[in-house]
Short mmCIF file of C-alpha atoms in Angstrom, two decimals:
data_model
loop_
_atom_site.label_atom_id
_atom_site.label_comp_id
_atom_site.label_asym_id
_atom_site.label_seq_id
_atom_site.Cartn_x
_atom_site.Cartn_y
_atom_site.Cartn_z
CA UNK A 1 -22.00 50.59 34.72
CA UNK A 2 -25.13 50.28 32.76
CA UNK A 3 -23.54 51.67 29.50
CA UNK A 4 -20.35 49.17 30.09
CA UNK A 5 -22.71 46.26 30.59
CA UNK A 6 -24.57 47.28 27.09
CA UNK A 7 -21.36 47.23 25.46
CA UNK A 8 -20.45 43.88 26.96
CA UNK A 9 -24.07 42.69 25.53
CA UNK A 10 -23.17 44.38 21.66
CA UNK A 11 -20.14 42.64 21.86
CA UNK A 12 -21.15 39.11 22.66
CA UNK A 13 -23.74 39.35 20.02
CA UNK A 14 -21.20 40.29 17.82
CA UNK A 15 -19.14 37.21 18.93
CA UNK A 16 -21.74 35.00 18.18
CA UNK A 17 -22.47 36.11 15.40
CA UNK A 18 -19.16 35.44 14.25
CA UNK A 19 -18.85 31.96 15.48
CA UNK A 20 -22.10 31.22 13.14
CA UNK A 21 -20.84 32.67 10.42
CA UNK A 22 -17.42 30.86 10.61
CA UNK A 23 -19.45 27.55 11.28
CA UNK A 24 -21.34 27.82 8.47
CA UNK A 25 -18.47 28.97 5.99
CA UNK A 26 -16.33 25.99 7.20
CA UNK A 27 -19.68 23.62 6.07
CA UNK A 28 -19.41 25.44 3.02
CA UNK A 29 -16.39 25.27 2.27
CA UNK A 30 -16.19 20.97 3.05
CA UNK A 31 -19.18 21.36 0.39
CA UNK A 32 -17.18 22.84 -1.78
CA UNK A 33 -14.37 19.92 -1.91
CA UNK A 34 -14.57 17.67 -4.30
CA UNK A 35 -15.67 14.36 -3.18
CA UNK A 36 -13.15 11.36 -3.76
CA UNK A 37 -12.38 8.05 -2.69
CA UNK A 38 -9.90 5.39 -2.20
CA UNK A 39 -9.82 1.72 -1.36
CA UNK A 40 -7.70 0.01 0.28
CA UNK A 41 -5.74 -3.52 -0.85
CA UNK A 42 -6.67 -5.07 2.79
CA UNK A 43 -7.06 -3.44 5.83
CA UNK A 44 -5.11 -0.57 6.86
CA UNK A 45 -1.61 -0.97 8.10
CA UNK A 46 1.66 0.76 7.66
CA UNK A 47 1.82 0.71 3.46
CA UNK A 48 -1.47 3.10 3.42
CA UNK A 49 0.23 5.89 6.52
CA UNK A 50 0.57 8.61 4.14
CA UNK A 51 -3.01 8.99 2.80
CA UNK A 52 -4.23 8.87 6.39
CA UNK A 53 -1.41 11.25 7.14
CA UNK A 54 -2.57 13.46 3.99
CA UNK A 55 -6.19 13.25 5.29
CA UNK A 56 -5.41 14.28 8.92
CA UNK A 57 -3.05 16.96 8.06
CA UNK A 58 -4.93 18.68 5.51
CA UNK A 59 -3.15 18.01 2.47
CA UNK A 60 -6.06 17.10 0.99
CA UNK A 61 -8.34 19.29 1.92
CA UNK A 62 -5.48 21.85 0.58
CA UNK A 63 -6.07 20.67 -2.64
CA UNK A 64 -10.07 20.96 -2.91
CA UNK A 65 -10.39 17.64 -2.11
CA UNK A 66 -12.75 15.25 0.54
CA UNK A 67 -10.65 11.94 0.22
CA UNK A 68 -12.44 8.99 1.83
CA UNK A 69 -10.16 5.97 2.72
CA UNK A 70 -12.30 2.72 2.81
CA UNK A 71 -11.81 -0.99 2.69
CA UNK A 72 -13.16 -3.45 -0.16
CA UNK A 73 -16.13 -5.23 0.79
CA UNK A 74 -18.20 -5.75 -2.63
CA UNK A 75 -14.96 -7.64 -4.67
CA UNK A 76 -11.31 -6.19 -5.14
CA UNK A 77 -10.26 -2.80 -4.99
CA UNK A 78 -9.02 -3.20 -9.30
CA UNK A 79 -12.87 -4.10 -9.75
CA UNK A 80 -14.57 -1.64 -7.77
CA UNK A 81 -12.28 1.08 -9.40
CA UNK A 82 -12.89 0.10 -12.51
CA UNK A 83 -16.63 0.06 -12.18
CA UNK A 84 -16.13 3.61 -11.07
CA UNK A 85 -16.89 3.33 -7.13
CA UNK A 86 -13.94 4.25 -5.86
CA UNK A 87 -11.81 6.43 -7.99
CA UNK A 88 -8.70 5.06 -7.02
CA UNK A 89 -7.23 2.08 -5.51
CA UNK A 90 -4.82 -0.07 -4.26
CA UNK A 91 -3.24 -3.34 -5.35
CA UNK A 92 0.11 -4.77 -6.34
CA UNK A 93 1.72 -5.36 -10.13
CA UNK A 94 2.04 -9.18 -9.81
CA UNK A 95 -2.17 -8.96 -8.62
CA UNK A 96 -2.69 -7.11 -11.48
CA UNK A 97 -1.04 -8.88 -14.23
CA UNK A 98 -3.60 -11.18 -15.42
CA UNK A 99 -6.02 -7.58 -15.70
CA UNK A 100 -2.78 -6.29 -18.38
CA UNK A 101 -2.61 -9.19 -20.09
CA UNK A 102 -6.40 -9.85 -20.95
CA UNK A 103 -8.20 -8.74 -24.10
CA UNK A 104 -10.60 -6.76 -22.48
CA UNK A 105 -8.75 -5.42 -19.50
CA UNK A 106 -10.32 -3.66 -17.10
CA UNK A 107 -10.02 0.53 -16.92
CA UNK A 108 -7.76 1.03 -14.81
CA UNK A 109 -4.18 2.56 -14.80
CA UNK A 110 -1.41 2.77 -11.73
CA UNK A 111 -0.24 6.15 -11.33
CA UNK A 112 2.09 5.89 -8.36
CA UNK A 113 4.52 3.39 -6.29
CA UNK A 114 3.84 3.00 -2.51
CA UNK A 115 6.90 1.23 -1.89
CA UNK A 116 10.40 1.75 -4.05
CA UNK A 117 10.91 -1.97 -3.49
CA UNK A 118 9.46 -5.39 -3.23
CA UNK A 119 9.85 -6.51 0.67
CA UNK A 120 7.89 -9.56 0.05
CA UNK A 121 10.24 -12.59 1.04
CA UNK A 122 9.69 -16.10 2.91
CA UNK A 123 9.34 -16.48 6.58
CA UNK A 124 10.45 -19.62 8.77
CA UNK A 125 11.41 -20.09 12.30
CA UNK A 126 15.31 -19.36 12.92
CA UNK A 127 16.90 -22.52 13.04
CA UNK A 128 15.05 -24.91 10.77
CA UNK A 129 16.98 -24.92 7.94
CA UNK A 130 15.03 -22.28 5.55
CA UNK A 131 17.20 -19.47 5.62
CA UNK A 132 17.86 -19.72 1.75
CA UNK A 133 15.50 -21.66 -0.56
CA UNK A 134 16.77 -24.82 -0.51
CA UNK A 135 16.20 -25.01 2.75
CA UNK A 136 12.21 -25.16 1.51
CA UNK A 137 13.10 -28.93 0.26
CA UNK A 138 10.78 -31.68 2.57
CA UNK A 139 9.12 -28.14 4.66
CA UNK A 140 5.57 -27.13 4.74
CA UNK A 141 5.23 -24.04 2.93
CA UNK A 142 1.61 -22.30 3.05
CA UNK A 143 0.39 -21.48 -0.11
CA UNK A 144 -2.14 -19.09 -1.93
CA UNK A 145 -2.20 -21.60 -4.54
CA UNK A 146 -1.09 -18.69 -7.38
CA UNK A 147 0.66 -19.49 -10.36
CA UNK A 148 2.70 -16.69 -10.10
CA UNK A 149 3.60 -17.36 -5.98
CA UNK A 150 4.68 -21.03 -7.63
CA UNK A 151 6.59 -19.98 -10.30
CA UNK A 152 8.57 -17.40 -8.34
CA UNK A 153 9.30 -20.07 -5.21
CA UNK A 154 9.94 -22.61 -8.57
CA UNK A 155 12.20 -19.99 -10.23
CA UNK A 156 14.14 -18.97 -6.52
CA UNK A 157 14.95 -22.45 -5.35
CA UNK A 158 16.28 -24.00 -8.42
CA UNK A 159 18.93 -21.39 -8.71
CA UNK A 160 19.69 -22.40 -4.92
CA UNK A 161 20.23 -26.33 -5.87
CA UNK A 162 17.02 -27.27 -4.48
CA UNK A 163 14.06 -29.65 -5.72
CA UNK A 164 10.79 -27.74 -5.87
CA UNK A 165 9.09 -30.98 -6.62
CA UNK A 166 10.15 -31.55 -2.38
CA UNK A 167 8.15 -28.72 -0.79
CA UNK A 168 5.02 -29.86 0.80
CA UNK A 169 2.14 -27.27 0.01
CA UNK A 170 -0.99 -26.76 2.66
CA UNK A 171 -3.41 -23.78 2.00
CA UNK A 172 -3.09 -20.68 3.52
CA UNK A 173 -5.50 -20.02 6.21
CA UNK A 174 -3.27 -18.19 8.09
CA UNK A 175 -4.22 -14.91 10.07
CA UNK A 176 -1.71 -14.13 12.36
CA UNK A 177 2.23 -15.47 10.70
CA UNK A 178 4.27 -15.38 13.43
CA UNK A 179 2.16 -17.16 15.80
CA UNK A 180 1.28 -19.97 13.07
CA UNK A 181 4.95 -20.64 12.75
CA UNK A 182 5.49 -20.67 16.35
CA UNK A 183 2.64 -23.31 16.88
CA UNK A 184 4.29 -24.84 13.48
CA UNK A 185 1.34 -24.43 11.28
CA UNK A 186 3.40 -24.42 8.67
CA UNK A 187 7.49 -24.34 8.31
CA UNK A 188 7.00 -21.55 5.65
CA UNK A 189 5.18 -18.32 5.13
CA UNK A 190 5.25 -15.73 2.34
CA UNK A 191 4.86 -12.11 3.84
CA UNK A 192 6.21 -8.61 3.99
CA UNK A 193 9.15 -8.21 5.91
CA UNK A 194 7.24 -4.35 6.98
CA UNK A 195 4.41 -6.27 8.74
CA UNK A 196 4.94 -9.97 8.82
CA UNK A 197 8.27 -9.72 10.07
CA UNK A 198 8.11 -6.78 12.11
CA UNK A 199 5.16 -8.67 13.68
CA UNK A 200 7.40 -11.68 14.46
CA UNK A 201 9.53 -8.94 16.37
CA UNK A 202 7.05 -7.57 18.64
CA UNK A 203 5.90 -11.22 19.64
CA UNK A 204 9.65 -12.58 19.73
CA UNK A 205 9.31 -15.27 17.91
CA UNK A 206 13.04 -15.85 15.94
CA UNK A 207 12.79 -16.05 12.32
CA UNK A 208 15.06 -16.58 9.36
CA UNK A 209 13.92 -14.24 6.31
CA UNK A 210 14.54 -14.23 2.83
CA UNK A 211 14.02 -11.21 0.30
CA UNK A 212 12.63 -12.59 -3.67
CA UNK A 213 13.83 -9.50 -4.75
CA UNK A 214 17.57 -9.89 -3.52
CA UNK A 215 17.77 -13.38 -5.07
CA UNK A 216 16.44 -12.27 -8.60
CA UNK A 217 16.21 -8.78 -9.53
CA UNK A 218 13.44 -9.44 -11.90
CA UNK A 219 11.51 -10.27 -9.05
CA UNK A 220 11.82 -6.59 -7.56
CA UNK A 221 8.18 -5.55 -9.02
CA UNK A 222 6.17 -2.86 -7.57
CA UNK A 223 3.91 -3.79 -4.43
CA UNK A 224 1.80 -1.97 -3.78
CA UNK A 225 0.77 0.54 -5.89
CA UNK A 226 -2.14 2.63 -5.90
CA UNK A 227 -4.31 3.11 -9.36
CA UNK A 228 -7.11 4.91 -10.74
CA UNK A 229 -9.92 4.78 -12.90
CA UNK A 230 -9.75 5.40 -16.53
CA UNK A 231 -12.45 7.65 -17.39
CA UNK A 232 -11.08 9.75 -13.75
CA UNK A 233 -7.61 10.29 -15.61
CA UNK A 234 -8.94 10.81 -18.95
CA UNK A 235 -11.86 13.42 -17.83
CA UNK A 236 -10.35 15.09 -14.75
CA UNK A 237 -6.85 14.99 -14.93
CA UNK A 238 -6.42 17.76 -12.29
CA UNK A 239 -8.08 15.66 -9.64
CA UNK A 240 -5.77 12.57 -10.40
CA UNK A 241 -2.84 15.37 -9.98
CA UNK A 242 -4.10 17.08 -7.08
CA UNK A 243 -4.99 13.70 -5.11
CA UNK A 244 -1.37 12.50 -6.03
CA UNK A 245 0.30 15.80 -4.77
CA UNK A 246 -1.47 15.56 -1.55
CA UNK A 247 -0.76 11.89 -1.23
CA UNK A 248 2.72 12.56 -1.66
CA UNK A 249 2.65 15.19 0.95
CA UNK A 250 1.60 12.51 3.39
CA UNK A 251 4.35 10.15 2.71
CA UNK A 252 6.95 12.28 2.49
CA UNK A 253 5.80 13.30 6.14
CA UNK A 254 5.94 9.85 6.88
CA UNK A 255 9.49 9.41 6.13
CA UNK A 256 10.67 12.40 7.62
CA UNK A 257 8.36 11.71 10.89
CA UNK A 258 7.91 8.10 11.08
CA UNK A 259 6.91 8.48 15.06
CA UNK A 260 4.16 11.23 14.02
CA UNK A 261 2.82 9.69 11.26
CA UNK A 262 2.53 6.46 13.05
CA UNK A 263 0.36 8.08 15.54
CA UNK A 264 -2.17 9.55 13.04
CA UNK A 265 -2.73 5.72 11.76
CA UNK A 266 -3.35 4.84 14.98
CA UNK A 267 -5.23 7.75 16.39
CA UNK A 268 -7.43 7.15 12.83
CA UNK A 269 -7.87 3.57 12.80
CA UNK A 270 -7.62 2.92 16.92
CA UNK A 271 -8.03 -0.94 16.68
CA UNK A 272 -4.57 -1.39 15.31
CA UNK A 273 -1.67 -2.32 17.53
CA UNK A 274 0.16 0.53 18.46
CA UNK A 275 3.14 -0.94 19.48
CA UNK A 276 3.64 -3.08 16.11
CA UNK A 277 2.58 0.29 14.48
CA UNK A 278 5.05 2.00 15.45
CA UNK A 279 7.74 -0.56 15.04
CA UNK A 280 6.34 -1.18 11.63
CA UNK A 281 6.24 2.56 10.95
CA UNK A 282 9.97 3.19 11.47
CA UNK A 283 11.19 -0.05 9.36
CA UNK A 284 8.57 1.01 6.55
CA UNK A 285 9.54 4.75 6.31
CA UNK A 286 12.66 4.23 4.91
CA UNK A 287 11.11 2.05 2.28
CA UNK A 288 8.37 4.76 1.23
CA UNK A 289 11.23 6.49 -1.05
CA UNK A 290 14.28 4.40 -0.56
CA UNK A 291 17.33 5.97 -2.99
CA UNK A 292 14.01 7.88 -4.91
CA UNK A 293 14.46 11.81 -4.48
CA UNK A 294 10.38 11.39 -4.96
CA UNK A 295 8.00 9.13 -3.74
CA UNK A 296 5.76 7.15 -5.75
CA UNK A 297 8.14 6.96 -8.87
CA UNK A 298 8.02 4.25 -11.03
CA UNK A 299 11.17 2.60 -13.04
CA UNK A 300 9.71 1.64 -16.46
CA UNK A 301 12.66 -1.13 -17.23
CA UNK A 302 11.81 -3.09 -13.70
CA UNK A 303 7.97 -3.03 -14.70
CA UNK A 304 8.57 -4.55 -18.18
CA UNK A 305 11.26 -6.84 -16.89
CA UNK A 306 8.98 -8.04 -14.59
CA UNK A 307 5.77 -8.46 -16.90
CA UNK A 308 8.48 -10.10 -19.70
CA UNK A 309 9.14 -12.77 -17.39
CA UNK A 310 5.52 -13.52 -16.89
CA UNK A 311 5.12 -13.59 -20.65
CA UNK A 312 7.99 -15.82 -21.26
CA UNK A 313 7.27 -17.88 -18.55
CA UNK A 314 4.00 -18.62 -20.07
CA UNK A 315 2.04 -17.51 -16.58
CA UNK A 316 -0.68 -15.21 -18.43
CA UNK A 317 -2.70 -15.72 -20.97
CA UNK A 318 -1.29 -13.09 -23.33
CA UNK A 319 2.31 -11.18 -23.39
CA UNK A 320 2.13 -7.92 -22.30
CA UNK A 321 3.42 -5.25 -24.29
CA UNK A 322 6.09 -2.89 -22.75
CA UNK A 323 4.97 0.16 -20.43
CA UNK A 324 1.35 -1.11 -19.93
CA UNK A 325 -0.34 -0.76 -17.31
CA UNK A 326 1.10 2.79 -16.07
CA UNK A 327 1.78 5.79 -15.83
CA UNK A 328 3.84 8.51 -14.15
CA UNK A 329 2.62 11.54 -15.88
CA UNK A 330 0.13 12.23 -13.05
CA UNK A 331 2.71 12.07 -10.43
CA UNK A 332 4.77 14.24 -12.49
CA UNK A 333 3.58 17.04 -13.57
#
């Protein structure tokens, strides 16, 4: 009994031992990865699933890499890219138009499509009228006070007949859309269909919904998108390709498991709703890729056409020249 008891004892050690050593390989090897970060556009919601899928399922860590997702707090996410504090980032093509067309622009590149589509569109409560944009004529509509925003509403309702000079503008203070237009805040709201009107859902509050991009095709831009610093690409292109491979791992999870991936966002950033998640998650899955074979492609003849009409439309202060601005090569290859 003695002897079996000693061999009990050798053994534990042993096991110990061996849970040390596995501890302090696995700190090793998290020292090993190679530290990188992204920030978000806003805070997290449905567009940014698949790099908190890619984080939680490893996909990163597969690739050598420590991704940290955080949200801007010192300026936007193009600035604090460019500076080189985060090394990539996420914004949208109309945002970062004024950036493409300056003479000093700042170093930053988009190397990959969240969304195939633009689901941006304008929101009003079912019944009054604004279910195409003529409707808009004599309504409230709550406004970011953007050139672009103007020129696009401009552009949307004079091909419907309507007056633009007849919409009533108010700022746009709004937090929560579907509860603004149900307390008629405003008869109008710009928003994506993926949150905005998925939110209007879960509260129940009928809407009428227009898409920009289904009433002029030049209008279907890229939003969002994520970039990345210059001097990133340019010195350590493997990262860039590595971080892209992983983060395409996570949405292509995502559209394959929408009700999965849904709970990682939620179980990773609890103070989100899970019900609108979820909701939110299956409408926006199928948007990830849409008739793509591969996420996060970009279409170079719908990014020109867009920044074309900006040009010609005098809305920045410079044209700018065909394929700037991105690049698929890092997706690609």
């Amino acid at each position: 009994m003695k002897f079996k008891w000693k061999i009990l004892l050798v053994l534990s050690i042993f096991a110990v031992f061996a849970g040390c050593s596995n501890k302090v390989g696995s700190k090793q090897d998290n020292k090993d990865l190679k530290k990188v970060t992204i920030v978000l556009d806003w805070t997290p919601n449905t567009n940014h699933t698949g790099l908190y899928v890619a984080k939680q399922k490893g996909y990163f860590k597969k690739q050598g890499l420590d991704v940290k997702i955080v949200q801007p707090s010192d300026g936007d996410a193009s600035s604090i890219v460019a500076s080189g504090k985060a090394d990539f980032g996420i914004s949208a093509q109309d945002t970062l138009a004024a950036n493409y067309a300056s003479k000093k622009p700042l170093p930053i590149t988009v190397v990959a499509a969240i969304l195939q589509h633009n689901t941006s569109g304008i929101m009003s409560r079912k019944g009054d009228g604004i279910s195409s944009p003529k409707g808009l004529e004599g309504k409230t509509y709550a406004t970011w006070d953007s050139p672009i925003e103007k020129a696009m509403i401009k552009n949307v309702m004079e091909q419907d007949g309507g007056d633009y000079s007849k919409l009533k503008m108010i700022p746009n203070n709004i937090v929560d859309e579907p509860k603004a237009l149900k307390e008629k805040q405003a008869d109008a709201i710009w928003v994506f269909y993926g949150w905005g009107g998925i939110s209007a859902q879960e509260q129940k509050v009928p809407v009428d919904y227009f898409y920009f991009k289904d009433l002029n095709s030049t209008f279907d831009y890229y939003t969002p998108v994520i970039m990345a610093n210059n001097d990133l690409l340019k010195k350590d292109p493997d990262t860039a390709k590595k971080f892209l491979k992983a983060t395409s791992q996570g949405y292509d999870y995502s559209v394959d498991h929408p009700k999965s991936a849904a709970d990682i966002l939620v179980k990773q950033v609890p103070e989100l709703n899970k019900d609108l998640v979820e909701a939110s998650q299956k409408w926006i899955s199928k948007q990830y890729k849409a008739e793509q074979s591969r996420w996060g492609y970009i279409d170079p003849q719908r990014w020109n056409a867009f920044y074309n009409w900006l040009g010609d439309n005098k809305l920045v202060k410079n044209k700018i020249p065909n394929n700037t601005g991105f690049t698929d090569k890092y997706l690609l290859e």
